[in-house]
Amino acid sequence: MSLQEFFQELELFGAAATQRFAAAEDTAALEAARIEFLGARSGRLKQLQKALGQLPAADRPQAGQRFHQVRQQVEQAFKAAQARLCQQQRASRSAELFDPTVPGLRPPLGHLHPITQTIEQLKEIMGRLGFSLADGPEVEDEWHNFEALNIPPEHPARDPLDNFYLATASQLAGGGPMLLRSQTSTVQIRVMERQKPPVRIIAVGRVYRPDTPDPTHSPMFHQIEGLMVDRHVTMADLKTVLRMLGESYFHGEVHIRFRPSFFPFTEPSVEIDMSWQGRWIEMGGAGMVDPNVLRAVGYDPEQVSGFAFGLGIERLCMRQHGVDDIREFFRNDVRFLQQF
Ligand code: DAH
């Protein structure tokens, strides 16, 4: 075959293949055309490739270049035909299948994270007891996280190794140190600083401590803080509120046990144990607001008294659902989260 004949054949091939692919009305016709033109063994493209190999060596580069162009065009045309038929098929199938009387497919709906569910329930329960929701920042200064809570500079709770201190822009500009709050008790101060007694609030949110994660520790977890300040508030009020909170949350009889403890911002201070279905678990700390704290926010400890408590939200949620590893809540494995 001469070079001229080769080019002629090649153009004929290109035009014919493109035309046939475009005209194919179904997949069978397209497949037949594919075998004829692009078939690996004896398709027309294959024959042209052989003819190319037999051209004089001097003609081959020029012929080869055009050969590749035409091959690409034809392959493109084939793919376009495939896509066109595929779409046609889909359209006709869905027209066939559409039955307006069949109930629709329900899209899979997510739901709230178990910790969020617990938080919503706690807010609702405490709301019924007259506690409104207060909020504070997760990045705190030392005044709100420690100082105003009667935690002096030498107190071990302030150890930099036990807190997430931050190098913030404000500190770099000469402001005081900032840290991720280690407790929601910070919000007690923020509320009392801007509000006169009586106070009846809860604060809910994340707190941070550099603990190594294990089944009962996570460097980030949630607390619910309660604060009530008024005339004649007593520990009996505290215990009653905690029992009502526990019984509403667990939907059953709950006992509250106080164990003597120490917190710088309460006096006296207690650890709270809750028993539900015959098992005691430790829920957090509480006490009567220390007069030093009341004074720090400009309240008169001779006029008002208050109780405060802080509970671990994961603990409540774990106890309710029988979860035995706090890390499950934050692994984001849908198979776990779906169960709630
Ligand atoms: N802030 C304490 C903690 O994180 C818990 C706590 C104890 C909160 C006593 C209180 C309280 O409000 O009165 O360990």
PDB file of C-alpha atoms and ligand atoms in Angstrom, residues 149 182-186 188 207 209 221 223-227 238 262-263 265-266 268-272 284-289 307-311, ligand 1:
ATOM      1  CA  LEU A 149     -12.759  30.519  92.196  1.00  0.00           C
ATOM      2  CA  SER A 182     -10.557  22.875  82.825  1.00  0.00           C
ATOM      3  CA  GLN A 183     -14.010  23.171  84.390  1.00  0.00           C
ATOM      4  CA  THR A 184     -17.357  24.832  83.766  1.00  0.00           C
ATOM      5  CA  SER A 185     -17.167  26.489  87.201  1.00  0.00           C
ATOM      6  CA  THR A 186     -15.773  29.460  85.234  1.00  0.00           C
ATOM      7  CA  GLN A 188     -20.391  30.721  87.821  1.00  0.00           C
ATOM      8  CA  VAL A 207     -13.796  21.186  79.341  1.00  0.00           C
ATOM      9  CA  ARG A 209      -7.505  18.424  80.656  1.00  0.00           C
ATOM     10  CA  PHE A 221     -15.272  15.998  78.000  1.00  0.00           C
ATOM     11  CA  GLN A 223     -19.707  19.076  82.359  1.00  0.00           C
ATOM     12  CA  ILE A 224     -22.959  20.469  83.619  1.00  0.00           C
ATOM     13  CA  GLU A 225     -22.503  23.145  86.226  1.00  0.00           C
ATOM     14  CA  GLY A 226     -25.297  24.310  88.514  1.00  0.00           C
ATOM     15  CA  LEU A 227     -25.385  27.428  90.643  1.00  0.00           C
ATOM     16  CA  LEU A 238     -28.595  21.031  96.752  1.00  0.00           C
ATOM     17  CA  PHE A 262     -12.441  19.741  99.206  1.00  0.00           C
ATOM     18  CA  PHE A 263     -12.805  22.303  96.467  1.00  0.00           C
ATOM     19  CA  PHE A 265     -14.568  27.404  95.704  1.00  0.00           C
ATOM     20  CA  THR A 266     -16.978  25.637  98.064  1.00  0.00           C
ATOM     21  CA  PRO A 268     -18.172  22.628 102.793  1.00  0.00           C
ATOM     22  CA  SER A 269     -17.404  20.557  99.693  1.00  0.00           C
ATOM     23  CA  VAL A 270     -18.649  17.112  98.764  1.00  0.00           C
ATOM     24  CA  GLU A 271     -18.247  14.408  96.163  1.00  0.00           C
ATOM     25  CA  ILE A 272     -21.601  13.346  94.746  1.00  0.00           C
ATOM     26  CA  GLY A 284     -18.951  14.962  90.351  1.00  0.00           C
ATOM     27  CA  GLY A 285     -18.422  17.591  93.008  1.00  0.00           C
ATOM     28  CA  ALA A 286     -20.544  20.131  94.815  1.00  0.00           C
ATOM     29  CA  GLY A 287     -20.770  22.306  97.876  1.00  0.00           C
ATOM     30  CA  MET A 288     -21.819  25.620  99.334  1.00  0.00           C
ATOM     31  CA  VAL A 289     -20.260  28.535  97.461  1.00  0.00           C
ATOM     32  CA  PHE A 307     -24.812  25.928  96.293  1.00  0.00           C
ATOM     33  CA  ALA A 308     -22.879  24.822  93.241  1.00  0.00           C
ATOM     34  CA  PHE A 309     -22.291  21.515  91.564  1.00  0.00           C
ATOM     35  CA  GLY A 310     -20.430  20.129  88.591  1.00  0.00           C
ATOM     36  CA  LEU A 311     -21.297  16.772  87.020  1.00  0.00           C
TER      37      LEU A 311
HETATM   38  N1  DAH B   1     -15.231  22.018  89.007  1.00  0.00           N
HETATM   39  C1  DAH B   1     -15.090  20.746  89.691  1.00  0.00           C
HETATM   40  C2  DAH B   1     -14.309  19.790  88.810  1.00  0.00           C
HETATM   41  O1  DAH B   1     -14.244  19.998  87.637  1.00  0.00           O
HETATM   42  C3  DAH B   1     -16.423  20.157  90.001  1.00  0.00           C
HETATM   43  C4  DAH B   1     -17.177  20.985  90.976  1.00  0.00           C
HETATM   44  C5  DAH B   1     -17.001  20.795  92.314  1.00  0.00           C
HETATM   45  C6  DAH B   1     -18.041  21.972  90.556  1.00  0.00           C
HETATM   46  C7  DAH B   1     -17.694  21.530  93.241  1.00  0.00           C
HETATM   47  C8  DAH B   1     -18.738  22.736  91.467  1.00  0.00           C
HETATM   48  C9  DAH B   1     -18.541  22.499  92.819  1.00  0.00           C
HETATM   49  O2  DAH B   1     -19.587  23.695  91.123  1.00  0.00           O
HETATM   50  O3  DAH B   1     -19.219  23.245  93.720  1.00  0.00           O
HETATM   51  O4  DAH B   1     -13.763  18.853  89.295  1.00  0.00           O
END
